[in-house]
CSV table of N, CA and C in Angstrom, one decimal:
chain,number,residue,atom,x,y,z
A,1,UNK,N,11.1,-7.3,12.4
A,1,UNK,CA,12.2,-7.5,11.0
A,1,UNK,C,11.7,-6.9,10.0
A,2,UNK,N,12.8,-5.9,9.2
A,2,UNK,CA,12.4,-5.4,8.0
A,2,UNK,C,12.8,-6.0,6.5
A,3,UNK,N,12.0,-6.2,6.1
A,3,UNK,CA,12.5,-6.9,4.7
A,3,UNK,C,12.2,-6.4,3.1
A,4,UNK,N,13.5,-5.6,2.6
A,4,UNK,CA,13.3,-5.1,1.5
A,4,UNK,C,13.2,-5.8,0.4
A,5,UNK,N,12.1,-5.8,-0.6
A,5,UNK,CA,11.6,-6.5,-1.4
A,5,UNK,C,10.5,-6.4,-2.4
A,6,UNK,N,10.5,-6.7,-3.7
A,6,UNK,CA,9.7,-5.8,-4.8
A,6,UNK,C,8.6,-6.9,-4.5
A,7,UNK,N,7.5,-6.1,-3.9
A,7,UNK,CA,6.6,-7.4,-3.3
A,7,UNK,C,5.5,-7.4,-4.6
A,8,UNK,N,5.7,-6.9,-6.0
A,8,UNK,CA,5.1,-7.9,-7.1
A,8,UNK,C,5.3,-9.0,-7.6
A,9,UNK,N,6.3,-9.9,-6.6
A,9,UNK,CA,6.9,-11.0,-6.7
A,9,UNK,C,6.5,-11.9,-5.2
A,10,UNK,N,6.4,-12.9,-5.5
A,10,UNK,CA,5.8,-13.9,-4.5
A,10,UNK,C,6.4,-13.4,-3.2
A,11,UNK,N,6.1,-13.4,-1.9
A,11,UNK,CA,6.9,-12.7,-0.7
A,11,UNK,C,7.3,-14.4,0.1
A,12,UNK,N,8.0,-14.4,0.7
A,12,UNK,CA,8.5,-15.5,1.3
A,12,UNK,C,9.5,-15.1,2.6
A,13,UNK,N,9.3,-15.4,4.0
A,13,UNK,CA,9.8,-15.0,4.8
A,13,UNK,C,9.5,-16.1,6.2
A,14,UNK,N,10.7,-16.6,6.1
A,14,UNK,CA,11.1,-18.1,7.3
A,14,UNK,C,10.8,-17.3,8.8
A,15,UNK,N,10.1,-18.5,8.9
A,15,UNK,CA,9.7,-18.4,10.8
A,15,UNK,C,8.7,-17.8,11.1
A,16,UNK,N,7.9,-17.4,12.2
A,16,UNK,CA,6.6,-16.9,12.2
A,16,UNK,C,6.7,-15.2,12.1
A,17,UNK,N,5.8,-15.1,12.4
A,17,UNK,CA,5.4,-13.7,12.0
A,17,UNK,C,4.2,-12.8,12.8
A,18,UNK,N,4.2,-12.0,13.7
A,18,UNK,CA,2.9,-11.7,14.5
A,18,UNK,C,2.0,-10.2,13.1
A,19,UNK,N,3.0,-9.6,12.3
A,19,UNK,CA,2.2,-8.3,11.5
A,19,UNK,C,3.1,-8.8,10.4
A,20,UNK,N,2.1,-8.1,9.2
A,20,UNK,CA,3.0,-7.9,7.9
A,20,UNK,C,2.1,-6.0,7.7
A,21,UNK,N,3.0,-5.1,7.1
A,21,UNK,CA,2.8,-3.7,6.9
A,21,UNK,C,3.0,-4.0,5.2
A,22,UNK,N,2.2,-3.2,5.0
A,22,UNK,CA,2.4,-3.1,3.5
A,22,UNK,C,2.5,-1.3,3.0
A,23,UNK,N,3.9,-0.9,2.9
A,23,UNK,CA,4.2,0.6,2.6
A,23,UNK,C,4.9,0.8,1.5
A,24,UNK,N,4.3,0.1,0.8
A,24,UNK,CA,5.5,-0.1,-0.8
A,24,UNK,C,4.5,0.6,-1.8
A,25,UNK,N,4.4,1.9,-2.0
A,25,UNK,CA,3.9,2.5,-3.3
A,25,UNK,C,4.5,3.7,-3.6
A,26,UNK,N,4.3,4.1,-4.3
A,26,UNK,CA,5.0,5.5,-4.4
A,26,UNK,C,4.0,6.8,-3.9
A,27,UNK,N,4.5,7.7,-3.3
A,27,UNK,CA,3.5,8.3,-2.5
A,27,UNK,C,3.5,9.6,-3.1
A,28,UNK,N,3.6,9.7,-4.7
A,28,UNK,CA,4.1,11.5,-5.4
A,28,UNK,C,2.9,11.4,-6.7
A,29,UNK,N,2.1,11.8,-6.6
A,29,UNK,CA,1.4,11.9,-8.3
A,29,UNK,C,2.3,12.1,-9.1
A,30,UNK,N,3.4,12.5,-9.2
A,30,UNK,CA,4.3,12.7,-10.2
A,30,UNK,C,4.8,11.3,-10.4
A,31,UNK,N,5.1,10.9,-9.1
A,31,UNK,CA,5.7,9.5,-9.4
A,31,UNK,C,4.8,8.1,-10.2
A,32,UNK,N,3.3,8.7,-10.0
A,32,UNK,CA,2.2,7.8,-10.3
A,32,UNK,C,2.1,8.1,-12.2
A,33,UNK,N,2.6,9.5,-11.9
A,33,UNK,CA,2.3,9.9,-14.2
A,33,UNK,C,3.7,9.2,-15.0
A,34,UNK,N,5.0,9.1,-14.3
A,34,UNK,CA,5.9,8.3,-14.4
A,34,UNK,C,6.1,6.7,-14.2
A,35,UNK,N,5.5,6.6,-13.3
A,35,UNK,CA,5.3,4.6,-13.4
A,35,UNK,C,3.8,3.8,-12.9
A,36,UNK,N,3.0,4.3,-13.9
A,36,UNK,CA,1.9,4.7,-13.8
A,36,UNK,C,1.8,2.8,-13.9
A,37,UNK,N,1.9,2.1,-14.4
A,37,UNK,CA,1.7,0.4,-14.1
A,37,UNK,C,2.6,-0.1,-13.3
A,38,UNK,N,3.8,0.4,-13.0
A,38,UNK,CA,4.4,0.0,-11.1
A,38,UNK,C,3.4,0.5,-10.4
A,39,UNK,N,3.0,1.3,-10.5
A,39,UNK,CA,2.4,1.9,-9.2
A,39,UNK,C,0.8,1.1,-9.4
A,40,UNK,N,0.4,0.4,-10.2
A,40,UNK,CA,-0.8,-0.1,-10.1
A,40,UNK,C,-0.2,-1.6,-9.9
A,41,UNK,N,0.7,-2.1,-10.1
A,41,UNK,CA,1.1,-3.5,-9.6
A,41,UNK,C,1.1,-3.8,-8.4
A,42,UNK,N,2.5,-2.5,-7.7
A,42,UNK,CA,2.4,-2.5,-6.3
A,42,UNK,C,1.1,-2.7,-5.6
A,43,UNK,N,0.0,-1.6,-6.0
A,43,UNK,CA,-1.4,-1.7,-5.3
A,43,UNK,C,-1.9,-2.8,-5.2
A,44,UNK,N,-1.7,-3.5,-6.6
A,44,UNK,CA,-2.6,-5.0,-6.7
A,44,UNK,C,-1.9,-5.8,-6.0
A,45,UNK,N,-0.8,-6.4,-7.2
A,45,UNK,CA,-0.1,-7.9,-6.7
A,45,UNK,C,0.7,-7.6,-5.4
A,46,UNK,N,1.3,-6.8,-5.2
A,46,UNK,CA,1.7,-6.0,-3.8
A,46,UNK,C,0.7,-6.6,-3.0
A,47,UNK,N,-0.2,-6.1,-3.0
A,47,UNK,CA,-1.1,-6.4,-1.8
A,47,UNK,C,-1.8,-7.7,-1.7
A,48,UNK,N,-2.1,-8.4,-2.9
A,48,UNK,CA,-2.2,-9.5,-3.6
A,48,UNK,C,-0.8,-10.7,-2.3
A,49,UNK,N,0.4,-10.6,-2.7
A,49,UNK,CA,1.5,-11.3,-2.2
A,49,UNK,C,1.5,-10.7,-0.8
A,50,UNK,N,1.1,-9.2,0.1
A,50,UNK,CA,1.0,-9.3,1.3
A,50,UNK,C,0.7,-10.4,1.9
A,51,UNK,N,-1.3,-10.4,1.5
A,51,UNK,CA,-1.8,-10.6,1.8
A,51,UNK,C,-1.8,-11.9,2.2
A,52,UNK,N,-1.8,-13.0,1.3
A,52,UNK,CA,-1.1,-14.2,1.4
A,52,UNK,C,-0.3,-14.7,2.5
A,53,UNK,N,1.2,-13.9,2.5
A,53,UNK,CA,1.9,-13.9,3.5
A,53,UNK,C,1.2,-14.0,4.9
A,54,UNK,N,1.0,-12.8,5.2
A,54,UNK,CA,-0.5,-13.1,6.3
A,54,UNK,C,-1.0,-14.3,6.4
A,55,UNK,N,-2.0,-14.2,5.4
A,55,UNK,CA,-2.6,-15.1,5.4
A,55,UNK,C,-1.7,-16.9,6.0
A,56,UNK,N,-0.9,-17.2,5.8
A,56,UNK,CA,0.1,-18.0,5.8
A,56,UNK,C,1.2,-18.4,7.2
A,57,UNK,N,1.2,-17.3,7.8
A,57,UNK,CA,1.5,-17.2,8.7
A,57,UNK,C,0.9,-16.6,10.2
A,58,UNK,N,-0.6,-16.6,9.9
A,58,UNK,CA,-1.7,-16.3,10.6
A,58,UNK,C,-1.1,-14.6,11.4
A,59,UNK,N,-1.0,-14.0,10.4
A,59,UNK,CA,-0.3,-12.4,10.9
A,59,UNK,C,-1.5,-11.7,10.4
A,60,UNK,N,-1.1,-10.4,11.1
A,60,UNK,CA,-2.0,-9.5,11.1
A,60,UNK,C,-1.5,-8.4,9.7
A,61,UNK,N,-2.7,-7.6,9.6
A,61,UNK,CA,-2.4,-7.0,7.8
A,61,UNK,C,-2.5,-5.9,7.7
A,62,UNK,N,-1.7,-4.8,7.5
A,62,UNK,CA,-1.7,-3.6,7.7
A,62,UNK,C,-1.2,-2.6,6.5
A,63,UNK,N,-2.1,-2.1,5.6
A,63,UNK,CA,-1.7,-1.7,4.4
A,63,UNK,C,-2.0,0.1,4.9
A,64,UNK,N,-1.0,0.7,3.9
A,64,UNK,CA,-1.1,2.3,4.7
A,64,UNK,C,-1.2,2.8,2.9
A,65,UNK,N,-2.2,3.5,2.8
A,65,UNK,CA,-2.0,4.8,1.3
A,65,UNK,C,-1.9,6.2,1.7
A,66,UNK,N,-2.2,6.3,0.5
A,66,UNK,CA,-2.0,8.0,0.5
A,66,UNK,C,-3.1,8.7,0.5
A,67,UNK,N,-3.0,9.8,0.9
A,67,UNK,CA,-4.6,10.7,1.3
A,67,UNK,C,-5.3,11.2,-0.3
A,68,UNK,N,-4.4,10.9,-1.3
A,68,UNK,CA,-4.8,10.8,-2.7
A,68,UNK,C,-5.9,10.4,-3.4
A,69,UNK,N,-5.9,8.8,-2.3
A,69,UNK,CA,-7.0,8.0,-2.9
A,69,UNK,C,-8.5,8.9,-2.3
A,70,UNK,N,-8.5,9.6,-1.5
A,70,UNK,CA,-9.9,10.0,-0.3
A,70,UNK,C,-10.4,11.1,-0.8
A,71,UNK,N,-9.4,12.3,-1.1
A,71,UNK,CA,-9.8,13.8,-1.9
A,71,UNK,C,-8.4,14.3,-2.2
A,72,UNK,N,-8.6,15.7,-2.5
A,72,UNK,CA,-7.4,16.5,-2.2
A,72,UNK,C,-7.6,16.8,-1.1
A,73,UNK,N,-6.0,17.0,-1.0
A,73,UNK,CA,-5.7,17.5,0.5
A,73,UNK,C,-6.7,19.1,0.8
A,74,UNK,N,-6.9,19.4,0.2
A,74,UNK,CA,-7.5,20.9,1.3
A,74,UNK,C,-9.0,20.6,1.0
A,75,UNK,N,-9.5,19.3,0.5
A,75,UNK,CA,-10.6,19.2,0.5
A,75,UNK,C,-11.0,18.3,2.0
A,76,UNK,N,-11.5,18.5,3.0
A,76,UNK,CA,-12.0,18.2,4.3
A,76,UNK,C,-13.4,17.3,4.0
A,77,UNK,N,-13.6,16.4,5.0
A,77,UNK,CA,-15.3,15.7,4.6
A,77,UNK,C,-16.0,16.9,5.1
A,78,UNK,N,-15.8,17.7,6.2
A,78,UNK,CA,-16.9,18.7,6.7
A,78,UNK,C,-17.2,19.7,5.0
A,79,UNK,N,-16.0,19.8,4.7
A,79,UNK,CA,-16.0,20.4,3.3
A,79,UNK,C,-17.0,20.0,2.0
A,80,UNK,N,-16.7,18.8,1.9
A,80,UNK,CA,-17.3,18.2,1.2
A,80,UNK,C,-18.7,17.5,1.3
A,81,UNK,N,-19.2,17.8,2.8
A,81,UNK,CA,-20.3,17.1,2.8
A,81,UNK,C,-21.3,18.8,3.0
A,82,UNK,N,-21.0,19.4,2.6
A,82,UNK,CA,-21.6,21.1,2.8
A,82,UNK,C,-21.8,21.8,1.5
A,83,UNK,N,-20.6,21.2,0.5
A,83,UNK,CA,-20.4,21.7,-0.8
A,83,UNK,C,-19.4,22.6,-0.5
A,84,UNK,N,-18.8,23.1,0.5
A,84,UNK,CA,-18.1,24.1,0.4
A,84,UNK,C,-16.5,24.0,0.2
A,85,UNK,N,-15.8,24.5,-0.4
A,85,UNK,CA,-14.6,24.4,-0.8
A,85,UNK,C,-13.4,25.1,-0.2
């Protein structure tokens, strides 16, 4: 079942759930600049609310984030460890 919902608000779903997938965040640095508070709310309150749903239902939880939280896209793990760019 797919549920379109503002995850910054309480999340309630009828019936049993096996999984909760949290993919509700803008994935563009341009969007981050346009909507900084909303982006932070989705990341914090949205995750809190989705985790609460998963806990209440005994469901597994998966959150997806973007590559921007790890490093610049052109900077690989090996390049970071060797100092190369």
